[in-house]
Coordinates of C-alpha atoms in Angstrom, one line a residue:
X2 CA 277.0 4.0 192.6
X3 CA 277.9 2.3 189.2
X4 CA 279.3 -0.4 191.6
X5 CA 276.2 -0.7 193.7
X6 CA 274.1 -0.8 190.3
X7 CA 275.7 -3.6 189.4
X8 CA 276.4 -5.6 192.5
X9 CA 272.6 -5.5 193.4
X10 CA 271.7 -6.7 189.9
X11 CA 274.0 -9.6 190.1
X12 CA 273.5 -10.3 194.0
X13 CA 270.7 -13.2 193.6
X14 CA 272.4 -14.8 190.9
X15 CA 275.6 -15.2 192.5
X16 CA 273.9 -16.5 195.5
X17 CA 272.3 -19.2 193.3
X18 CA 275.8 -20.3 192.4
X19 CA 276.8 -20.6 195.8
X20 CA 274.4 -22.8 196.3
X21 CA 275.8 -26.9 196.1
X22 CA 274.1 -29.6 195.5
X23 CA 274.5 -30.6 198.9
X24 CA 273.0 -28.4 200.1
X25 CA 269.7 -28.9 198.1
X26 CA 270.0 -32.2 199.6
X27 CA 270.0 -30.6 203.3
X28 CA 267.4 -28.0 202.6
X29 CA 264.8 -30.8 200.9
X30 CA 265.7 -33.6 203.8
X31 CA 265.0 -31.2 206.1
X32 CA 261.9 -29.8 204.8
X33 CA 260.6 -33.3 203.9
X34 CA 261.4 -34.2 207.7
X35 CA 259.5 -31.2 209.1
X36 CA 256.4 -31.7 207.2
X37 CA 256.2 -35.4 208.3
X38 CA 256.1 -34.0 212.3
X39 CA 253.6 -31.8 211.3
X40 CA 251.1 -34.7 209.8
X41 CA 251.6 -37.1 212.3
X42 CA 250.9 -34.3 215.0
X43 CA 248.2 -33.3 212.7
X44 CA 247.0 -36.6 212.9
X45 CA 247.0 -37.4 216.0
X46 CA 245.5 -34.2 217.1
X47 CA 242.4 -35.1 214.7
X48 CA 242.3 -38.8 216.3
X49 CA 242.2 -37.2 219.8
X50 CA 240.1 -33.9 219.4
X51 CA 238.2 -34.3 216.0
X52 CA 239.4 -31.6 214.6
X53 CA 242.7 -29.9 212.7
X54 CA 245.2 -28.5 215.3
X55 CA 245.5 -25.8 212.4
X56 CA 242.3 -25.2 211.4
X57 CA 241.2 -24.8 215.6
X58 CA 244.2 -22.3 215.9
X59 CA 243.4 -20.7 213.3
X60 CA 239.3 -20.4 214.1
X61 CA 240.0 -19.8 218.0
X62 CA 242.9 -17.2 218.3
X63 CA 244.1 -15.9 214.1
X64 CA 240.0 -15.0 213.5
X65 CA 238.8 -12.9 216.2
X66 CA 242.4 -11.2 216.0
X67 CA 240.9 -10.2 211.9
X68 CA 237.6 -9.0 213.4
X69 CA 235.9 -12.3 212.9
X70 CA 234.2 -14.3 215.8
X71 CA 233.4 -18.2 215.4
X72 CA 229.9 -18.8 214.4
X73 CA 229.6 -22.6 215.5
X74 CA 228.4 -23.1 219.0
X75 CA 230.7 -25.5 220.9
X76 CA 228.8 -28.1 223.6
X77 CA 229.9 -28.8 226.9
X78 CA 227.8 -31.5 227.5
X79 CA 228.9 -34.1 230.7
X80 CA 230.9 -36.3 229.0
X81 CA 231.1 -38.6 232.1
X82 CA 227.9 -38.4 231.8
X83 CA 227.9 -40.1 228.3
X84 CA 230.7 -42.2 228.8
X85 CA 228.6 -43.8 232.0
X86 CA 225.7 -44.5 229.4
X87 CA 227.8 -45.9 226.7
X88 CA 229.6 -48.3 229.2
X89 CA 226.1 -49.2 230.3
X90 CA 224.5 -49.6 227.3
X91 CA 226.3 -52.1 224.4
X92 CA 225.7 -52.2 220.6
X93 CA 222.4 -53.8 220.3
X94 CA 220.8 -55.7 217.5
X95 CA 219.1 -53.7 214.7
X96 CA 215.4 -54.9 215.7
X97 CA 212.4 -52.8 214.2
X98 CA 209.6 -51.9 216.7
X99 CA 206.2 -51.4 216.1
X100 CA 205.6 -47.4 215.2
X101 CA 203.5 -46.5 217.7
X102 CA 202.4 -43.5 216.0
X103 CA 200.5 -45.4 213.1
X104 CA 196.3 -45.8 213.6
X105 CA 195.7 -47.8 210.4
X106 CA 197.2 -49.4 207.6
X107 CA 198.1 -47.1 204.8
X108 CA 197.1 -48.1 200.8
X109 CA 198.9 -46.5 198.3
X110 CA 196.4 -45.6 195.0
X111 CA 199.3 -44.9 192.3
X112 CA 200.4 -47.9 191.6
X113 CA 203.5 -48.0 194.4
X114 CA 203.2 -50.0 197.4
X115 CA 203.9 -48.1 200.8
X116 CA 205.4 -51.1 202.8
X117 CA 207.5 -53.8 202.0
X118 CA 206.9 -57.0 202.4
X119 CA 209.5 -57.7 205.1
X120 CA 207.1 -54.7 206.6
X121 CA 203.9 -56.3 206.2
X122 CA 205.9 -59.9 207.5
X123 CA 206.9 -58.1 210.8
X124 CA 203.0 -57.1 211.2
X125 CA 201.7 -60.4 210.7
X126 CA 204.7 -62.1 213.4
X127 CA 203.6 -59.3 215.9
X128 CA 199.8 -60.0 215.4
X129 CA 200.4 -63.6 215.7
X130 CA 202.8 -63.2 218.7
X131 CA 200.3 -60.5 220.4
X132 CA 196.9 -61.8 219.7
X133 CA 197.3 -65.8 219.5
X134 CA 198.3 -69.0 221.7
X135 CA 198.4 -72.6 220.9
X136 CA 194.8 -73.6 221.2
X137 CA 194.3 -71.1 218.5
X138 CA 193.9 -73.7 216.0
X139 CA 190.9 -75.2 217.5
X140 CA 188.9 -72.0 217.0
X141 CA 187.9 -71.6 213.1
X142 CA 187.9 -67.5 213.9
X143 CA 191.2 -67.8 214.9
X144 CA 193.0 -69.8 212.5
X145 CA 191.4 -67.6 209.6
X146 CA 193.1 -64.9 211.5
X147 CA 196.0 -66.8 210.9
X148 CA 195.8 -67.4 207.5
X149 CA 195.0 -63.5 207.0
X150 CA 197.9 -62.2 208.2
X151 CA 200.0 -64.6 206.7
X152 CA 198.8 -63.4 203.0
X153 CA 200.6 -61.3 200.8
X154 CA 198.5 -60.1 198.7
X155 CA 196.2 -57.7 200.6
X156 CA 193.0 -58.6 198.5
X157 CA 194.1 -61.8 199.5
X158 CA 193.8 -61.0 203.0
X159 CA 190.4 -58.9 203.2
X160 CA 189.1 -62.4 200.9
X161 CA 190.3 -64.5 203.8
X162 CA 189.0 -62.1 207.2
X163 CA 187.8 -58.8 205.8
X164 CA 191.1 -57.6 207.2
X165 CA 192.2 -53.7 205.7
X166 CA 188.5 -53.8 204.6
X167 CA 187.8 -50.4 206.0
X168 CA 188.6 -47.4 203.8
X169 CA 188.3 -44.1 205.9
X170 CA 189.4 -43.9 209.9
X171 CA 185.4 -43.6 210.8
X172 CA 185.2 -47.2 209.4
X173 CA 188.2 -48.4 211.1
X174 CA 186.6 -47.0 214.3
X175 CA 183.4 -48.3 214.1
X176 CA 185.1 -52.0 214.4
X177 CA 187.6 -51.4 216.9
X178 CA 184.6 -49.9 219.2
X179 CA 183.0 -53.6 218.3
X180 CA 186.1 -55.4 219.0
X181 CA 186.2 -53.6 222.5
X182 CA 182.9 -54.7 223.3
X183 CA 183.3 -58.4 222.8
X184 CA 186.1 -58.2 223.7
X185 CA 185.8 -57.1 227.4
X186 CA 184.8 -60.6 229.0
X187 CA 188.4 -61.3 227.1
X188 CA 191.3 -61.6 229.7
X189 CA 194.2 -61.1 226.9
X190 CA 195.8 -57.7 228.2
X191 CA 197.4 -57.2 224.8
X192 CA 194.1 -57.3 222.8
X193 CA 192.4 -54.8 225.0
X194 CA 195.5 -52.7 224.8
X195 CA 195.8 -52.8 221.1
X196 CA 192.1 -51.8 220.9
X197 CA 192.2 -49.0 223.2
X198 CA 195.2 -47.5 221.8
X199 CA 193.7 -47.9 217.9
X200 CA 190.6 -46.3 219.6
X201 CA 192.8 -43.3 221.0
X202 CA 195.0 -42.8 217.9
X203 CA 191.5 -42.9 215.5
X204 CA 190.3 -39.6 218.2
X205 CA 193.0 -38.2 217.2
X206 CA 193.0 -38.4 213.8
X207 CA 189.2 -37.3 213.7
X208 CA 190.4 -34.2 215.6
X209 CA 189.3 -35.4 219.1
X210 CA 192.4 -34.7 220.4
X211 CA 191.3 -34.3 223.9
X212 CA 189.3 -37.1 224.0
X213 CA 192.3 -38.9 222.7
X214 CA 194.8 -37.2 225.4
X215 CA 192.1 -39.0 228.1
X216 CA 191.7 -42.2 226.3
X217 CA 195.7 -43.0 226.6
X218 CA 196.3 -41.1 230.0
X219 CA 193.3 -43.8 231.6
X220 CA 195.3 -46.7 229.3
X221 CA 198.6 -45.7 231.0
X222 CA 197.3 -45.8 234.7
X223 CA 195.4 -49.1 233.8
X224 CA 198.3 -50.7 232.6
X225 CA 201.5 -49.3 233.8
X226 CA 203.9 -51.3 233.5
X227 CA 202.9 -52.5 229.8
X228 CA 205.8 -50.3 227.6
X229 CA 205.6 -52.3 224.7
X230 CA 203.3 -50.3 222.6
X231 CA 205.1 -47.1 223.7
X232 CA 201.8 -45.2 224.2
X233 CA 203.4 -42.4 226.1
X234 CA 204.8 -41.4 222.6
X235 CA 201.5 -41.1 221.2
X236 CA 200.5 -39.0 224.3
X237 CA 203.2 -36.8 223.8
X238 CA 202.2 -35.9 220.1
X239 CA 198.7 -35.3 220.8
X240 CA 200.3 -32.3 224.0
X241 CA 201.9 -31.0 221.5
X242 CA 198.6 -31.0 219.2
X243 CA 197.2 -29.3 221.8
X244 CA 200.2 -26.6 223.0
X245 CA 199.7 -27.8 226.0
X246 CA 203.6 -27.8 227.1
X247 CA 203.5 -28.2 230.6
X248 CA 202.0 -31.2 230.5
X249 CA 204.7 -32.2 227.5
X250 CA 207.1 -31.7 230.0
X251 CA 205.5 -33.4 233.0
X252 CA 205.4 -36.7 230.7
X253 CA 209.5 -36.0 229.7
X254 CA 210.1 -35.6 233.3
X255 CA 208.9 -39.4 233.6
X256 CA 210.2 -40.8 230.7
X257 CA 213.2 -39.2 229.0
X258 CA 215.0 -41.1 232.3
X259 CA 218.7 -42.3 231.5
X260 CA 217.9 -45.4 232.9
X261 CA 214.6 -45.9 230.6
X262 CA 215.1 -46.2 226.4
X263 CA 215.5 -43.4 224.4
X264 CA 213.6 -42.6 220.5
X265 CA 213.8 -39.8 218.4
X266 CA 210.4 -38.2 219.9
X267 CA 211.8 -38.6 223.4
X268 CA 214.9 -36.9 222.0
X269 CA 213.5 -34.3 219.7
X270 CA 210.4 -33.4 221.6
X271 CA 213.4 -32.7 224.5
X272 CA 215.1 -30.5 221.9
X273 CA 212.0 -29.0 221.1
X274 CA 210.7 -28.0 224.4
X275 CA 214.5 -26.1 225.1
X276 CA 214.3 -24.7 221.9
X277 CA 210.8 -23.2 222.3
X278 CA 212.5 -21.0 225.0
X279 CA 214.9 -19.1 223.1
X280 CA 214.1 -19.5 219.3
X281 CA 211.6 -16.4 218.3
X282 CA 214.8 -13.9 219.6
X283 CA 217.7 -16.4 218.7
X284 CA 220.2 -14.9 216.0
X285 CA 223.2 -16.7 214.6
X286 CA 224.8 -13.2 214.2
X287 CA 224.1 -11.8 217.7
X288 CA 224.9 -15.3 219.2
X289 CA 228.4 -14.8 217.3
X290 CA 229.2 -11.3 218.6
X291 CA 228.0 -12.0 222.1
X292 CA 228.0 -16.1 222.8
X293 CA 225.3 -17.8 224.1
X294 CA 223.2 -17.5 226.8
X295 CA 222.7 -20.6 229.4
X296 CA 219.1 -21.4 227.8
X297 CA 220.8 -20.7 223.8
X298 CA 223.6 -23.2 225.2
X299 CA 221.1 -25.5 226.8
X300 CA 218.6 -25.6 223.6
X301 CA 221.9 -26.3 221.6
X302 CA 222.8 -29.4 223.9
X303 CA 219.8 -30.5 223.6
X304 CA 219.9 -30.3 219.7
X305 CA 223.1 -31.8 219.4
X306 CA 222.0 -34.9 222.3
X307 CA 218.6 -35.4 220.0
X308 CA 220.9 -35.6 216.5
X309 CA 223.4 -37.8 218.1
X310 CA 220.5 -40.7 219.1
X311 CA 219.0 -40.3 215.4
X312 CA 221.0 -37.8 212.7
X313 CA 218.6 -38.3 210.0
X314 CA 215.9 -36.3 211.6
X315 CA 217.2 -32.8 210.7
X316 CA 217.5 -33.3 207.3
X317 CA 213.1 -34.1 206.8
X318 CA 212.5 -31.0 209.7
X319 CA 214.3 -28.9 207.9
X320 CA 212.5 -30.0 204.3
X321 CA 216.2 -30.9 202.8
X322 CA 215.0 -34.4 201.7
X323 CA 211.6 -35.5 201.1
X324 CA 209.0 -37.3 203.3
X325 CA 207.4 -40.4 202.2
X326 CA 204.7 -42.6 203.8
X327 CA 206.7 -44.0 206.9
X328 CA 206.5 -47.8 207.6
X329 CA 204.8 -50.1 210.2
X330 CA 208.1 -51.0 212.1
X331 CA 210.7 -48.4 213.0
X332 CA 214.5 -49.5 213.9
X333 CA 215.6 -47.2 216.8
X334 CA 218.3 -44.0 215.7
X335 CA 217.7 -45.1 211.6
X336 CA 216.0 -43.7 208.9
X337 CA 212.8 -45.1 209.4
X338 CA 212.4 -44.0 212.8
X339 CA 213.5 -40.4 211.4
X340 CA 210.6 -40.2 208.7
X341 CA 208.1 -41.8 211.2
X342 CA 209.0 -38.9 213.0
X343 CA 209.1 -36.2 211.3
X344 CA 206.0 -36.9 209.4
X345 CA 204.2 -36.6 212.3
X346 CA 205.8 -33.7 214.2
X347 CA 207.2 -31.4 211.6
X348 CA 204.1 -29.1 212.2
X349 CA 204.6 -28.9 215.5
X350 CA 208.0 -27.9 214.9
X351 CA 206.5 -25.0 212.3
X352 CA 204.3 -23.5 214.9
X353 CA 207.5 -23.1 216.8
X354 CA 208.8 -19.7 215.8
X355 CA 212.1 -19.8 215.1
X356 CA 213.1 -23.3 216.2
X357 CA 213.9 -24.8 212.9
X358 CA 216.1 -21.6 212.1
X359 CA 217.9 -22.6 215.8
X360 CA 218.0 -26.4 214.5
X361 CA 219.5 -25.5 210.9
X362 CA 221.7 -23.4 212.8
X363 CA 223.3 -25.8 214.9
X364 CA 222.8 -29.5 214.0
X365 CA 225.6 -30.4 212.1
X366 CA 228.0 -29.4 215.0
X367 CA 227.0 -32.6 216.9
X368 CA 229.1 -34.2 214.3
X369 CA 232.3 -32.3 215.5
X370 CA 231.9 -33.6 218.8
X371 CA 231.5 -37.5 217.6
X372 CA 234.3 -37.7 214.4
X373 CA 234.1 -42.0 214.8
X374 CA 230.5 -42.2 215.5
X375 CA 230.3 -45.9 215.0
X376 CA 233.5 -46.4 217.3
X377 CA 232.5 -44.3 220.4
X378 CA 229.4 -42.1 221.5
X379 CA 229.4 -38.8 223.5
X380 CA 225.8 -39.0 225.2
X381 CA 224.9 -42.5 224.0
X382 CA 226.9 -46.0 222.7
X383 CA 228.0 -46.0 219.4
X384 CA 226.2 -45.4 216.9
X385 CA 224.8 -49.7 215.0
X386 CA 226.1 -50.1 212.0
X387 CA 223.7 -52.0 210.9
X388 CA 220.5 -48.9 210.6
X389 CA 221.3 -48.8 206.7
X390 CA 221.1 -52.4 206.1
X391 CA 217.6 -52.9 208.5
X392 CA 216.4 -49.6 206.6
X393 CA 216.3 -50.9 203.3
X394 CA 214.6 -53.9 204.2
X395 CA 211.7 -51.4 206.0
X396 CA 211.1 -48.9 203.3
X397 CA 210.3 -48.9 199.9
X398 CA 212.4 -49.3 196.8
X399 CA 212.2 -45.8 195.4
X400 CA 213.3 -44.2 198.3
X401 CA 216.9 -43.0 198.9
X402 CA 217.9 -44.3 202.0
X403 CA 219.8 -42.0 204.4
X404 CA 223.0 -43.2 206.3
X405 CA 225.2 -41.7 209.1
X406 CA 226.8 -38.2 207.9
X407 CA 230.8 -39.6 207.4
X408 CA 233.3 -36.5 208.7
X409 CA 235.8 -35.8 206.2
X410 CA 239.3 -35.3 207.3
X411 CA 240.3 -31.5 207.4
X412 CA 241.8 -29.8 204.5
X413 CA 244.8 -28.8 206.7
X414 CA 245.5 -32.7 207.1
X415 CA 245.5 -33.3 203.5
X416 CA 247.5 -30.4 202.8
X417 CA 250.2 -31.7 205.0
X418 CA 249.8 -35.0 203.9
X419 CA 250.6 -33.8 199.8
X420 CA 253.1 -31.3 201.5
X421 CA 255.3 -34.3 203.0
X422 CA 255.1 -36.3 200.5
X423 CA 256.0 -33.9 197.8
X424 CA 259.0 -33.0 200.0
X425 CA 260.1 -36.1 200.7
X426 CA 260.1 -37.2 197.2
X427 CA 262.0 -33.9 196.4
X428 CA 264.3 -35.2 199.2
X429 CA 264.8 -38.9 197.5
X430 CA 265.3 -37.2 193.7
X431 CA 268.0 -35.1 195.1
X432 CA 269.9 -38.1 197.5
X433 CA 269.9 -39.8 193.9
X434 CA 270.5 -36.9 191.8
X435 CA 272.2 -34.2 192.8
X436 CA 274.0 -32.4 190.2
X437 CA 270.7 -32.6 188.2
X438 CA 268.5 -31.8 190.8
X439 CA 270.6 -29.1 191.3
X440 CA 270.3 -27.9 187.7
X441 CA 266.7 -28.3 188.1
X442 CA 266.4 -25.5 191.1
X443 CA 268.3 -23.3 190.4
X444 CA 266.1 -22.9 187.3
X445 CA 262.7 -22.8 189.0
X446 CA 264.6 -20.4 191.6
X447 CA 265.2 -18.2 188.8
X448 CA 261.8 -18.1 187.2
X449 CA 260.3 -17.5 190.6
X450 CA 262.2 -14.6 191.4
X451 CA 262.1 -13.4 188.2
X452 CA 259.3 -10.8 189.2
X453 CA 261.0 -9.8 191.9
X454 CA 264.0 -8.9 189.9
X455 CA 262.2 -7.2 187.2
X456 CA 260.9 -4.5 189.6
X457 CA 264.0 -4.1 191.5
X458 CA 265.6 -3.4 188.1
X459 CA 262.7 -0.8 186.9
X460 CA 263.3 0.7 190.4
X461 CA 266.7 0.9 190.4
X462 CA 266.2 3.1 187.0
X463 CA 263.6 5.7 188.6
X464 CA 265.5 6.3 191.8
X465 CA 268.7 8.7 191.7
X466 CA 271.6 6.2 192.0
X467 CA 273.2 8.8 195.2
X468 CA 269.6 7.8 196.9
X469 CA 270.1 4.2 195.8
X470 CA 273.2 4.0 197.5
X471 CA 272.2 5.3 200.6
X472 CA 269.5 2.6 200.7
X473 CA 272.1 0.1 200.4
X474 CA 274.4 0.9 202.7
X475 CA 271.5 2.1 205.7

């Protein structure tokens, strides 16, 4: 026994002394050589998939094996689907639209101006480009017009044509229903478009929704083919005003066409409509125990299609960054088109129940499905790279403007990345210096075992050596 005793208290340190410095050099090389397969298959798995080879083992078979089930909800979307539309559709220019849910120019009375003045420039081209020709310039009315919208300042421009004169929406319609009349022996389509849909957004505003639901259903069937004001958006808002889903559904049905351009209220009133179905009984926690059902995974598609045409959305539904006044011109899947948005249909997402628990619930897993947004698109072409630049020209100064969510590369990839590295320049020290390196483990060998030798010391003294020995030997 005394012989055990003393054998299993020198056991690890002779081991240490076997140890050459050759062999440190094996065991590091080695090590240093394993980690680096592991990163570059780590890598590439990322590259391919989006996501850590580790970290998706580790979710999809180690978890549920602990008693824990994956609470993200995974999209199977048609990706030939997506990859059709983003081979049909190329990168196009940031170019703001007109907001087409806007009835009147906004003033600002603390002393901050709502638009920019690339804003209020855009107004004035489209007015000019809408509402004017060449012989312009031979009516005095006309060329004032001109001069108006050409003005900065805007007492400058009410001086020169009374324009912005009106304070309240009453006001505003009171001239537009004058307009209409002399304007009705004019032949310009655009004017008498313009008019009629100011006179159907001012219904709305005064509360008239259905008048205002008539008003742009009549303007649409009297001038079908003219898209450029986007009317059925406005239509679409004022359904939804009125609950009236069915016929929400009927104008989707029409319009949210793959062949037709998409917006964010295309997108999100989509979302909305899917999400309506399932929200007042969705639960993260049930979903997580039992999966989802085909109208849960539906609404969640739906989600995830509407955040990959414009991910700024979610973030002013969901009250996690604040609304401000949104601008005249919109640039498609940006930031303006996002507050636009949500300024005017966050309260029909409230009256929802539960959908904005189902969208903070499942947004930000449209970005694990796109990790290089701006290189390749699951439902739609790549996301422009130009939104942030085109954004800070729209809206104001003292606004924070929001860009595309960046992934960050899983911690398991870092890991590995420190891992090789710190391996292979163990592996490099030791190739150079051996005897010293050497030296330098054994040490750090010691200390960490240390522990374990204290307690195999203290238990060596409690148990009876004859019992020891039988350990030993079995």
């Amino acid at each position: 026994s005394v012989i055990t005793e003393s054998a299993s208290g020198t056991a690890w340190t002779m081991f240490l002394n076997t140890l050459t410095p050759k062999f440190y050099v094996a065991l590091t090389g080695t090590s240093s050589l394993i980690s680096g397969l592991i990163l570059i298959f780590e890598w590439w798995y990322f590259r391919k998939y989006g996501t850590s080879f580790i970290e998706q083992v580790s979710v999809s078979h180690l978890r549920p094996l602990l008693g824990g089930v994956d609470s993200s909800t995974p999209s199977t979307s048609n990706t030939s689907n997506g990859e059709a539309d983003s081979n049909r559709q190329s990168v196009s220019a940031c170019r703001a639209a007109f907001d087409p849910l806007l009835s009147s120019r906004y003033t600002w009375v603390t002393g901050r101006e709502p638009l920019t003045y690339y804003d209020m420039n855009l107004s004035a081209q489209d007015h000019q480009t809408f509402f004017t020709c060449d012989s312009d310039h031979l009516r005095p009315a006309d060329a004032i017009m001109q001069k108006a919208w050409r003005e900065r300042n805007p007492q400058a421009r009410i001086s020169a044509a009374h324009e912005e004169k009106t304070t309240t929406i009453m006001e505003g319609e009171g001239l537009f229903k004058e307009g209409l009349e002399g304007g009705q022996h004019n032949e310009d389509t655009n004017v008498l478009v313009y008019i009629k849909r100011r006179l159907a957004m001012c219904s709305r505003k005064l509360g008239r929704t259905r008048e205002a639901v008539k008003m742009m259903r009549d303007l649409m069937k009297e001038f079908p083919l003219l898209s450029m004001f986007n009317i059925h958006e406005n239509l679409l808002e004022s359904l939804l005003e009125l609950q009236n889903y069915a016929d929400v559904q009927a104008v989707l049905a029409k319009y949210d066409d793959i062949s037709l351009p998409k917006s964010a209220t295309i997108c999100y009133t989509a979302a909305l409509l899917k999400a309506r179905a399932v929200s007042d009984k969705f639960s993260p926690e049930a979903a997580s125990r039992r999966g989802l059902s085909t109208a849960e995974m539906n609404a969640v598609e739906a989600i995830h299609r509407a955040v990959e045409f414009n991910p700024h959305v979610p973030k002013y539904l969901l009250e996690m960054k604040s609304l401000i006044l949104p601008p005249e011109h919109i640039l498609k899947r940006g930031d303006s088109e996002a507050i636009a948005y949500a300024f005017f249909h966050l309260q029909h997402w409230k009256r929802v129940e539960g959908a904005l628990n189902l969208l903070h619930c499942t947004w930000e897993g449209t970005f694990r499905m796109i990790p290089y947004p701006l290189e390749k698109g699951h439902l739609f072409y790549p996301y422009p790279i130009c939104t942030e630049t085109a954004d800070r020209e729209l809206l104001p100064m003292f606004h924070e403007v929001s860009v595309y969510p960046k992934k960050e590369l899983p911690f398991f990839i870092l890991f590995t990345a420190g891992l090789c590295s710190f391996t292979a320049m163990l592996a490099l020290l030791t190739h150079q210096f051996p005897e010293l390196m050497g030296v330098f483990a054994k040490a750090f060998l010691s200390t960490l075992f240390a522990p374990l030798n204290f307690i195999m010391e203290k238990v060596e003294s409690i148990l009876p050596s004859s019992l020891w020995h039988q350990l030993t030997r079995i």
